[in-house]
Amino acid sequence: MTSVRQNRSVLTGVTEWVYWLVTVDVLLVLACSPTILAWTLLTADPSSVLLLVIATLPVVPAVSAALYAWRRRSEDPDLVPASRFLRGYRLNLLDSLKVGVPAVLVLGILSANVTFGAQLGTASFNAAFLVLGALVLLVLVRALTIVSNFSFRFVDVLRLSVFTLLTKPLSTLALVSLGVLTLGLVQFIGSFMLLLAGSLLTVALWHSEKPVARLLRERFVSPDEEPVPAPAG
């Protein structure tokens, strides 16, 4: 199998990459369909900001499943993206929601505070709310990459997320850059662009997070332990 893959043509390699990208992108859209439906039905009104943020919760396990699929592809590039994605979704669903639910709730509350700052008398704290929201989002994304690679306790996932954000500044900077890129796509092209670029963004996220996974595997995973997430419970 190795020699066959080494002798593949460039066209074959490109075709396989495109197949993976398209398949993962379609599965991401399907997994995020509750969010897409909610955003379609809810009006873009300040009073709906909390619901709009909470409606993004299905995106959390979807991104985790995509990260799992890309990690498995780096280990074995067989043309089975759908099964890898679905397995990652099943394995990481509970763990990703454990970190996603509180983070999304906090982001929703912060968004509401920024939106209604004038009425609540907290407008002077808007900058602090925005910074805190960015930090929460960074911790959430880092936590998703951790639960997509390992099976740690919830408290340990949070601790390791903060720890690696501080000790892996280049990876943290890469997260910030991806965040800015995503925000730019939404602002200048439209949120629909995320439907087309979801697989590209998640594969870029996986590659930028490889040093973090390597660090955690070396320092916090015993050599005889398989670094694959186990079903929660």
C-alpha atoms as an extended CHARMM CRD file, in Angstrom:
* protein
*
       233  EXT
         1         1  MET       CA              0.0000000000        0.0000000000        0.0000000000  PROA      1               0.0000000000
         2         2  THR       CA              2.8420000000        2.4020000000        0.8400000000  PROA      2               0.0000000000
         3         3  SER       CA              4.6500000000        1.8560000000       -2.4610000000  PROA      3               0.0000000000
         4         4  VAL       CA              1.4120000000        2.2870000000       -4.3790000000  PROA      4               0.0000000000
         5         5  ARG       CA              0.7200000000        5.6060000000       -2.6740000000  PROA      5               0.0000000000
         6         6  GLN       CA              4.3000000000        6.7630000000       -3.2140000000  PROA      6               0.0000000000
         7         7  ASN       CA              3.9090000000        6.1280000000       -6.9700000000  PROA      7               0.0000000000
         8         8  ARG       CA              0.6630000000        8.0840000000       -7.2870000000  PROA      8               0.0000000000
         9         9  SER       CA              0.5440000000       10.8060000000       -9.8950000000  PROA      9               0.0000000000
        10        10  VAL       CA              0.1690000000       14.4360000000       -8.9510000000  PROA      10              0.0000000000
        11        11  LEU       CA             -3.2880000000       14.4420000000      -10.5450000000  PROA      11              0.0000000000
        12        12  THR       CA             -4.3590000000       11.5130000000       -8.3560000000  PROA      12              0.0000000000
        13        13  GLY       CA             -3.1510000000       13.2670000000       -5.2280000000  PROA      13              0.0000000000
        14        14  VAL       CA             -4.9430000000       16.4980000000       -6.1590000000  PROA      14              0.0000000000
        15        15  THR       CA             -8.1360000000       14.5970000000       -6.9850000000  PROA      15              0.0000000000
        16        16  GLU       CA             -8.0750000000       12.8260000000       -3.6260000000  PROA      16              0.0000000000
        17        17  TRP       CA             -7.5440000000       16.1400000000       -1.8220000000  PROA      17              0.0000000000
        18        18  VAL       CA            -10.4810000000       17.7070000000       -3.6650000000  PROA      18              0.0000000000
        19        19  TYR       CA            -12.6440000000       14.6900000000       -2.8180000000  PROA      19              0.0000000000
        20        20  TRP       CA            -11.7670000000       15.0170000000        0.8610000000  PROA      20              0.0000000000
        21        21  LEU       CA            -12.3690000000       18.7750000000        0.8680000000  PROA      21              0.0000000000
        22        22  VAL       CA            -15.7400000000       18.5260000000       -0.8660000000  PROA      22              0.0000000000
        23        23  THR       CA            -16.9510000000       15.6160000000        1.2670000000  PROA      23              0.0000000000
        24        24  VAL       CA            -15.9330000000       17.2070000000        4.5690000000  PROA      24              0.0000000000
        25        25  ASP       CA            -17.4660000000       20.4950000000        3.4700000000  PROA      25              0.0000000000
        26        26  VAL       CA            -20.8050000000       18.8540000000        2.6420000000  PROA      26              0.0000000000
        27        27  LEU       CA            -20.8190000000       17.0210000000        5.9760000000  PROA      27              0.0000000000
        28        28  LEU       CA            -19.9910000000       20.2430000000        7.8190000000  PROA      28              0.0000000000
        29        29  VAL       CA            -22.9340000000       21.9790000000        6.1570000000  PROA      29              0.0000000000
        30        30  LEU       CA            -25.2570000000       19.0940000000        7.0590000000  PROA      30              0.0000000000
        31        31  ALA       CA            -24.0320000000       19.0000000000       10.6580000000  PROA      31              0.0000000000
        32        32  CYS       CA            -24.4670000000       22.7700000000       10.9260000000  PROA      32              0.0000000000
        33        33  SER       CA            -27.9050000000       22.7780000000        9.2700000000  PROA      33              0.0000000000
        34        34  PRO       CA            -29.7210000000       23.5720000000       12.5740000000  PROA      34              0.0000000000
        35        35  THR       CA            -27.5820000000       26.7140000000       12.8620000000  PROA      35              0.0000000000
        36        36  ILE       CA            -28.1810000000       27.6360000000        9.2300000000  PROA      36              0.0000000000
        37        37  LEU       CA            -31.9420000000       27.1420000000        9.6730000000  PROA      37              0.0000000000
        38        38  ALA       CA            -32.0130000000       29.1900000000       12.8770000000  PROA      38              0.0000000000
        39        39  TRP       CA            -30.0350000000       32.0360000000       11.3050000000  PROA      39              0.0000000000
        40        40  THR       CA            -32.3980000000       31.9960000000        8.3320000000  PROA      40              0.0000000000
        41        41  LEU       CA            -35.5310000000       32.1770000000       10.4790000000  PROA      41              0.0000000000
        42        42  LEU       CA            -34.2910000000       34.6270000000       13.1060000000  PROA      42              0.0000000000
        43        43  THR       CA            -34.2700000000       38.2690000000       12.1420000000  PROA      43              0.0000000000
        44        44  ALA       CA            -31.0090000000       40.2050000000       12.3110000000  PROA      44              0.0000000000
        45        45  ASP       CA            -32.3610000000       42.2720000000       15.1710000000  PROA      45              0.0000000000
        46        46  PRO       CA            -30.5020000000       43.2950000000       18.3440000000  PROA      46              0.0000000000
        47        47  SER       CA            -33.1380000000       41.5430000000       20.4230000000  PROA      47              0.0000000000
        48        48  SER       CA            -32.2280000000       38.2490000000       18.7350000000  PROA      48              0.0000000000
        49        49  VAL       CA            -28.4760000000       38.4630000000       19.3230000000  PROA      49              0.0000000000
        50        50  LEU       CA            -28.4840000000       36.0080000000       22.2360000000  PROA      50              0.0000000000
        51        51  LEU       CA            -30.4890000000       33.4340000000       20.2760000000  PROA      51              0.0000000000
        52        52  LEU       CA            -28.2850000000       33.9010000000       17.2180000000  PROA      52              0.0000000000
        53        53  VAL       CA            -25.1690000000       33.1330000000       19.2460000000  PROA      53              0.0000000000
        54        54  ILE       CA            -26.7250000000       30.1520000000       21.0540000000  PROA      54              0.0000000000
        55        55  ALA       CA            -27.8820000000       28.7930000000       17.6850000000  PROA      55              0.0000000000
        56        56  THR       CA            -24.2240000000       28.3230000000       16.7160000000  PROA      56              0.0000000000
        57        57  LEU       CA            -23.8790000000       25.4360000000       19.1980000000  PROA      57              0.0000000000
        58        58  PRO       CA            -24.2430000000       22.7030000000       16.5020000000  PROA      58              0.0000000000
        59        59  VAL       CA            -21.1090000000       24.1200000000       14.8740000000  PROA      59              0.0000000000
        60        60  VAL       CA            -19.0260000000       22.9590000000       17.8580000000  PROA      60              0.0000000000
        61        61  PRO       CA            -19.2950000000       19.1470000000       17.3890000000  PROA      61              0.0000000000
        62        62  ALA       CA            -19.1970000000       19.6290000000       13.6100000000  PROA      62              0.0000000000
        63        63  VAL       CA            -15.8180000000       21.3670000000       13.7890000000  PROA      63              0.0000000000
        64        64  SER       CA            -14.5630000000       18.7420000000       16.2320000000  PROA      64              0.0000000000
        65        65  ALA       CA            -15.5980000000       15.9730000000       13.8180000000  PROA      65              0.0000000000
        66        66  ALA       CA            -13.8150000000       17.7100000000       10.9460000000  PROA      66              0.0000000000
        67        67  LEU       CA            -10.6280000000       18.0600000000       13.0100000000  PROA      67              0.0000000000
        68        68  TYR       CA            -10.8050000000       14.3630000000       13.8700000000  PROA      68              0.0000000000
        69        69  ALA       CA            -11.2300000000       13.5010000000       10.1740000000  PROA      69              0.0000000000
        70        70  TRP       CA             -8.2370000000       15.6160000000        9.1310000000  PROA      70              0.0000000000
        71        71  ARG       CA             -6.0950000000       14.0720000000       11.8650000000  PROA      71              0.0000000000
        72        72  ARG       CA             -7.0250000000       10.5770000000       10.7390000000  PROA      72              0.0000000000
        73        73  ARG       CA             -6.2560000000       11.5230000000        7.1390000000  PROA      73              0.0000000000
        74        74  SER       CA             -2.7430000000       12.5600000000        8.1540000000  PROA      74              0.0000000000
        75        75  GLU       CA             -2.2840000000        9.0690000000        9.6070000000  PROA      75              0.0000000000
        76        76  ASP       CA             -4.0180000000        7.1390000000        6.8120000000  PROA      76              0.0000000000
        77        77  PRO       CA             -5.0550000000        9.0080000000        3.6390000000  PROA      77              0.0000000000
        78        78  ASP       CA             -7.6120000000        6.4250000000        2.4570000000  PROA      78              0.0000000000
        79        79  LEU       CA            -10.6040000000        7.8130000000        0.5770000000  PROA      79              0.0000000000
        80        80  VAL       CA            -13.0540000000        7.4260000000        3.4550000000  PROA      80              0.0000000000
        81        81  PRO       CA            -13.6810000000       11.0200000000        4.6130000000  PROA      81              0.0000000000
        82        82  ALA       CA            -17.3510000000       10.4150000000        5.4080000000  PROA      82              0.0000000000
        83        83  SER       CA            -16.7030000000        7.5130000000        7.7640000000  PROA      83              0.0000000000
        84        84  ARG       CA            -13.8770000000        9.4300000000        9.4600000000  PROA      84              0.0000000000
        85        85  PHE       CA            -16.0730000000       12.4850000000        9.9450000000  PROA      85              0.0000000000
        86        86  LEU       CA            -19.0230000000       10.4910000000       11.2590000000  PROA      86              0.0000000000
        87        87  ARG       CA            -16.8210000000        8.5090000000       13.6360000000  PROA      87              0.0000000000
        88        88  GLY       CA            -15.2830000000       11.7240000000       14.9270000000  PROA      88              0.0000000000
        89        89  TYR       CA            -18.7380000000       13.2190000000       15.4010000000  PROA      89              0.0000000000
        90        90  ARG       CA            -19.8980000000       10.2150000000       17.4060000000  PROA      90              0.0000000000
        91        91  LEU       CA            -16.7650000000        9.9900000000       19.5510000000  PROA      91              0.0000000000
        92        92  ASN       CA            -16.4080000000       13.7010000000       20.2510000000  PROA      92              0.0000000000
        93        93  LEU       CA            -20.0530000000       14.7680000000       20.5210000000  PROA      93              0.0000000000
        94        94  LEU       CA            -20.3850000000       14.7660000000       24.3070000000  PROA      94              0.0000000000
        95        95  ASP       CA            -16.8870000000       16.0500000000       25.0510000000  PROA      95              0.0000000000
        96        96  SER       CA            -17.1940000000       18.8570000000       22.5070000000  PROA      96              0.0000000000
        97        97  LEU       CA            -20.5660000000       19.9170000000       23.9360000000  PROA      97              0.0000000000
        98        98  LYS       CA            -19.1400000000       19.9180000000       27.4570000000  PROA      98              0.0000000000
        99        99  VAL       CA            -16.7350000000       22.6600000000       26.4310000000  PROA      99              0.0000000000
       100       100  GLY       CA            -19.0320000000       24.2130000000       23.8430000000  PROA      100             0.0000000000
       101       101  VAL       CA            -22.1960000000       24.8070000000       25.8640000000  PROA      101             0.0000000000
       102       102  PRO       CA            -20.6540000000       27.0020000000       28.5980000000  PROA      102             0.0000000000
       103       103  ALA       CA            -18.4800000000       28.8440000000       26.0830000000  PROA      103             0.0000000000
       104       104  VAL       CA            -21.4050000000       29.6120000000       23.7630000000  PROA      104             0.0000000000
       105       105  LEU       CA            -23.5320000000       30.7680000000       26.6950000000  PROA      105             0.0000000000
       106       106  VAL       CA            -20.7820000000       33.1240000000       27.8580000000  PROA      106             0.0000000000
       107       107  LEU       CA            -20.3230000000       34.4350000000       24.3160000000  PROA      107             0.0000000000
       108       108  GLY       CA            -24.0660000000       34.9640000000       24.0260000000  PROA      108             0.0000000000
       109       109  ILE       CA            -24.2140000000       36.9320000000       27.2650000000  PROA      109             0.0000000000
       110       110  LEU       CA            -21.2020000000       39.0370000000       26.2750000000  PROA      110             0.0000000000
       111       111  SER       CA            -22.7440000000       39.7250000000       22.8520000000  PROA      111             0.0000000000
       112       112  ALA       CA            -25.9910000000       40.8110000000       24.4830000000  PROA      112             0.0000000000
       113       113  ASN       CA            -24.0950000000       43.0910000000       26.8640000000  PROA      113             0.0000000000
       114       114  VAL       CA            -22.2760000000       44.7380000000       23.9670000000  PROA      114             0.0000000000
       115       115  THR       CA            -25.4730000000       45.0940000000       21.9500000000  PROA      115             0.0000000000
       116       116  PHE       CA            -27.5060000000       46.5810000000       24.7970000000  PROA      116             0.0000000000
       117       117  GLY       CA            -24.6550000000       48.3680000000       26.5430000000  PROA      117             0.0000000000
       118       118  ALA       CA            -26.2940000000       51.7830000000       26.2020000000  PROA      118             0.0000000000
       119       119  GLN       CA            -29.5590000000       50.6090000000       27.7640000000  PROA      119             0.0000000000
       120       120  LEU       CA            -27.8320000000       48.6320000000       30.5100000000  PROA      120             0.0000000000
       121       121  GLY       CA            -25.3440000000       51.3510000000       31.3100000000  PROA      121             0.0000000000
       122       122  THR       CA            -22.3820000000       49.0990000000       30.5430000000  PROA      122             0.0000000000
       123       123  ALA       CA            -21.2790000000       50.6550000000       27.2560000000  PROA      123             0.0000000000
       124       124  SER       CA            -17.9930000000       51.7560000000       28.8370000000  PROA      124             0.0000000000
       125       125  PHE       CA            -17.1340000000       48.0660000000       29.3200000000  PROA      125             0.0000000000
       126       126  ASN       CA            -17.7680000000       47.0770000000       25.6890000000  PROA      126             0.0000000000
       127       127  ALA       CA            -14.0570000000       46.9180000000       24.8530000000  PROA      127             0.0000000000
       128       128  ALA       CA            -13.4450000000       44.6450000000       27.8340000000  PROA      128             0.0000000000
       129       129  PHE       CA            -16.4110000000       42.4610000000       26.8130000000  PROA      129             0.0000000000
       130       130  LEU       CA            -15.0160000000       42.1340000000       23.2960000000  PROA      130             0.0000000000
       131       131  VAL       CA            -11.5580000000       41.1650000000       24.5530000000  PROA      131             0.0000000000
       132       132  LEU       CA            -13.0670000000       38.6420000000       26.9760000000  PROA      132             0.0000000000
       133       133  GLY       CA            -15.1940000000       37.2070000000       24.1650000000  PROA      133             0.0000000000
       134       134  ALA       CA            -12.1200000000       36.7880000000       21.9550000000  PROA      134             0.0000000000
       135       135  LEU       CA            -10.3130000000       34.9770000000       24.7840000000  PROA      135             0.0000000000
       136       136  VAL       CA            -13.2810000000       32.6730000000       25.3830000000  PROA      136             0.0000000000
       137       137  LEU       CA            -13.4000000000       31.9030000000       21.6580000000  PROA      137             0.0000000000
       138       138  LEU       CA             -9.6790000000       31.0990000000       21.6120000000  PROA      138             0.0000000000
       139       139  VAL       CA            -10.0480000000       28.7530000000       24.5820000000  PROA      139             0.0000000000
       140       140  LEU       CA            -13.0480000000       27.0780000000       22.9210000000  PROA      140             0.0000000000
       141       141  VAL       CA            -11.2450000000       26.4330000000       19.6390000000  PROA      141             0.0000000000
       142       142  ARG       CA             -8.1420000000       25.1470000000       21.4170000000  PROA      142             0.0000000000
       143       143  ALA       CA            -10.3350000000       22.9110000000       23.6100000000  PROA      143             0.0000000000
       144       144  LEU       CA            -11.9780000000       21.4900000000       20.4860000000  PROA      144             0.0000000000
       145       145  THR       CA             -8.6060000000       20.5590000000       19.0240000000  PROA      145             0.0000000000
       146       146  ILE       CA             -7.7300000000       18.8380000000       22.2900000000  PROA      146             0.0000000000
       147       147  VAL       CA            -10.9470000000       16.7850000000       22.5790000000  PROA      147             0.0000000000
       148       148  SER       CA            -10.5710000000       15.8720000000       18.9010000000  PROA      148             0.0000000000
       149       149  ASN       CA             -7.2050000000       14.2730000000       19.6480000000  PROA      149             0.0000000000
       150       150  PHE       CA             -7.3340000000       13.0740000000       23.2450000000  PROA      150             0.0000000000
       151       151  SER       CA             -9.6700000000       11.9220000000       25.9750000000  PROA      151             0.0000000000
       152       152  PHE       CA             -9.0740000000       14.1530000000       28.9900000000  PROA      152             0.0000000000
       153       153  ARG       CA            -11.3280000000       15.2200000000       31.8270000000  PROA      153             0.0000000000
       154       154  PHE       CA            -13.2930000000       18.4340000000       31.2750000000  PROA      154             0.0000000000
       155       155  VAL       CA            -11.2630000000       20.3450000000       33.8570000000  PROA      155             0.0000000000
       156       156  ASP       CA             -8.0070000000       19.1110000000       32.3350000000  PROA      156             0.0000000000
       157       157  VAL       CA             -9.1510000000       20.1620000000       28.8610000000  PROA      157             0.0000000000
       158       158  LEU       CA             -9.7260000000       23.7060000000       30.1000000000  PROA      158             0.0000000000
       159       159  ARG       CA             -6.4230000000       23.8110000000       31.9550000000  PROA      159             0.0000000000
       160       160  LEU       CA             -4.4910000000       22.4790000000       28.9630000000  PROA      160             0.0000000000
       161       161  SER       CA             -6.2760000000       24.9090000000       26.6510000000  PROA      161             0.0000000000
       162       162  VAL       CA             -5.1290000000       27.8980000000       28.6950000000  PROA      162             0.0000000000
       163       163  PHE       CA             -1.6880000000       26.3370000000       29.2300000000  PROA      163             0.0000000000
       164       164  THR       CA             -1.0340000000       25.7860000000       25.5170000000  PROA      164             0.0000000000
       165       165  LEU       CA             -2.3800000000       29.2100000000       24.5610000000  PROA      165             0.0000000000
       166       166  LEU       CA              0.4000000000       30.6560000000       26.7170000000  PROA      166             0.0000000000
       167       167  THR       CA              3.1810000000       28.1720000000       25.9480000000  PROA      167             0.0000000000
       168       168  LYS       CA              2.5730000000       27.8670000000       22.1900000000  PROA      168             0.0000000000
       169       169  PRO       CA              2.4220000000       31.5220000000       21.1040000000  PROA      169             0.0000000000
       170       170  LEU       CA              2.9400000000       30.7570000000       17.3990000000  PROA      170             0.0000000000
       171       171  SER       CA             -0.0020000000       28.3540000000       17.3730000000  PROA      171             0.0000000000
       172       172  THR       CA             -2.0490000000       30.9020000000       19.2900000000  PROA      172             0.0000000000
       173       173  LEU       CA             -1.1080000000       33.5590000000       16.7360000000  PROA      173             0.0000000000
       174       174  ALA       CA             -2.2000000000       31.1450000000       13.9990000000  PROA      174             0.0000000000
       175       175  LEU       CA             -5.5810000000       30.8080000000       15.7400000000  PROA      175             0.0000000000
       176       176  VAL       CA             -5.9400000000       34.5780000000       15.8420000000  PROA      176             0.0000000000
       177       177  SER       CA             -4.9980000000       34.7970000000       12.1540000000  PROA      177             0.0000000000
       178       178  LEU       CA             -7.6050000000       32.1950000000       11.2090000000  PROA      178             0.0000000000
       179       179  GLY       CA            -10.1550000000       34.0920000000       13.2550000000  PROA      179             0.0000000000
       180       180  VAL       CA             -9.3450000000       37.3320000000       11.4460000000  PROA      180             0.0000000000
       181       181  LEU       CA             -9.5200000000       35.5120000000        8.0970000000  PROA      181             0.0000000000
       182       182  THR       CA            -12.9240000000       34.0390000000        8.9670000000  PROA      182             0.0000000000
       183       183  LEU       CA            -14.2240000000       37.4250000000       10.1070000000  PROA      183             0.0000000000
       184       184  GLY       CA            -12.9330000000       38.9780000000        6.8990000000  PROA      184             0.0000000000
       185       185  LEU       CA            -14.7250000000       36.3820000000        4.7720000000  PROA      185             0.0000000000
       186       186  VAL       CA            -17.9760000000       37.0960000000        6.5960000000  PROA      186             0.0000000000
       187       187  GLN       CA            -17.6290000000       40.8950000000        6.4780000000  PROA      187             0.0000000000
       188       188  PHE       CA            -16.4350000000       41.3750000000        2.9040000000  PROA      188             0.0000000000
       189       189  ILE       CA            -17.9420000000       38.3990000000        1.0730000000  PROA      189             0.0000000000
       190       190  GLY       CA            -20.7960000000       37.1380000000        3.2190000000  PROA      190             0.0000000000
       191       191  SER       CA            -21.5330000000       34.4690000000        5.7800000000  PROA      191             0.0000000000
       192       192  PHE       CA            -22.4670000000       32.0630000000        2.9640000000  PROA      192             0.0000000000
       193       193  MET       CA            -18.7470000000       31.8860000000        2.1770000000  PROA      193             0.0000000000
       194       194  LEU       CA            -18.2740000000       29.8420000000        5.3420000000  PROA      194             0.0000000000
       195       195  LEU       CA            -20.4300000000       27.1310000000        3.7420000000  PROA      195             0.0000000000
       196       196  LEU       CA            -17.9480000000       26.8950000000        0.8700000000  PROA      196             0.0000000000
       197       197  ALA       CA            -14.7330000000       27.3460000000        2.8510000000  PROA      197             0.0000000000
       198       198  GLY       CA            -15.5500000000       25.2640000000        5.9450000000  PROA      198             0.0000000000
       199       199  SER       CA            -13.3400000000       22.3340000000        5.0070000000  PROA      199             0.0000000000
       200       200  LEU       CA            -10.4430000000       24.6260000000        4.0480000000  PROA      200             0.0000000000
       201       201  LEU       CA            -10.6950000000       26.4940000000        7.3490000000  PROA      201             0.0000000000
       202       202  THR       CA            -10.8130000000       23.2870000000        9.4080000000  PROA      202             0.0000000000
       203       203  VAL       CA             -7.8740000000       21.6840000000        7.6070000000  PROA      203             0.0000000000
       204       204  ALA       CA             -5.9010000000       24.9100000000        8.1030000000  PROA      204             0.0000000000
       205       205  LEU       CA             -6.8820000000       24.8170000000       11.7780000000  PROA      205             0.0000000000
       206       206  TRP       CA             -5.7250000000       21.2230000000       12.0950000000  PROA      206             0.0000000000
       207       207  HSD       CA             -2.3390000000       21.9500000000       10.5520000000  PROA      207             0.0000000000
       208       208  SER       CA             -1.8220000000       25.0240000000       12.7340000000  PROA      208             0.0000000000
       209       209  GLU       CA             -2.6830000000       22.9770000000       15.8370000000  PROA      209             0.0000000000
       210       210  LYS       CA             -0.3030000000       20.0930000000       15.1280000000  PROA      210             0.0000000000
       211       211  PRO       CA              2.4380000000       21.4950000000       17.4140000000  PROA      211             0.0000000000
       212       212  VAL       CA             -0.0700000000       21.6590000000       20.2700000000  PROA      212             0.0000000000
       213       213  ALA       CA             -1.1300000000       18.0430000000       19.7650000000  PROA      213             0.0000000000
       214       214  ARG       CA              2.5280000000       17.0060000000       19.6100000000  PROA      214             0.0000000000
       215       215  LEU       CA              3.3050000000       18.8160000000       22.8610000000  PROA      215             0.0000000000
       216       216  LEU       CA              0.3690000000       17.2600000000       24.7030000000  PROA      216             0.0000000000
       217       217  ARG       CA              1.1870000000       13.8000000000       23.3980000000  PROA      217             0.0000000000
       218       218  GLU       CA              4.8050000000       14.0910000000       24.5460000000  PROA      218             0.0000000000
       219       219  ARG       CA              4.0900000000       15.5810000000       27.9740000000  PROA      219             0.0000000000
       220       220  PHE       CA              0.6790000000       14.3140000000       29.0460000000  PROA      220             0.0000000000
       221       221  VAL       CA              0.0370000000       11.0160000000       27.2570000000  PROA      221             0.0000000000
       222       222  SER       CA              1.8150000000        7.8350000000       28.3170000000  PROA      222             0.0000000000
       223       223  PRO       CA              3.5870000000        5.9510000000       25.4960000000  PROA      223             0.0000000000
       224       224  ASP       CA              1.2640000000        2.9640000000       25.7420000000  PROA      224             0.0000000000
       225       225  GLU       CA             -1.9170000000        5.0680000000       25.6610000000  PROA      225             0.0000000000
       226       226  GLU       CA             -3.7090000000        5.4480000000       22.3530000000  PROA      226             0.0000000000
       227       227  PRO       CA             -4.2770000000        9.2000000000       21.7430000000  PROA      227             0.0000000000
       228       228  VAL       CA             -7.7320000000        8.7350000000       20.2710000000  PROA      228             0.0000000000
       229       229  PRO       CA            -10.8190000000       10.1840000000       21.9650000000  PROA      229             0.0000000000
       230       230  ALA       CA            -12.9320000000        7.6190000000       23.7300000000  PROA      230             0.0000000000
       231       231  PRO       CA            -16.6880000000        7.8690000000       24.0600000000  PROA      231             0.0000000000
       232       232  ALA       CA            -17.6220000000        9.9910000000       27.0610000000  PROA      232             0.0000000000
       233       233  GLY       CA            -19.4130000000        8.4050000000       29.9980000000  PROA      233             0.0000000000
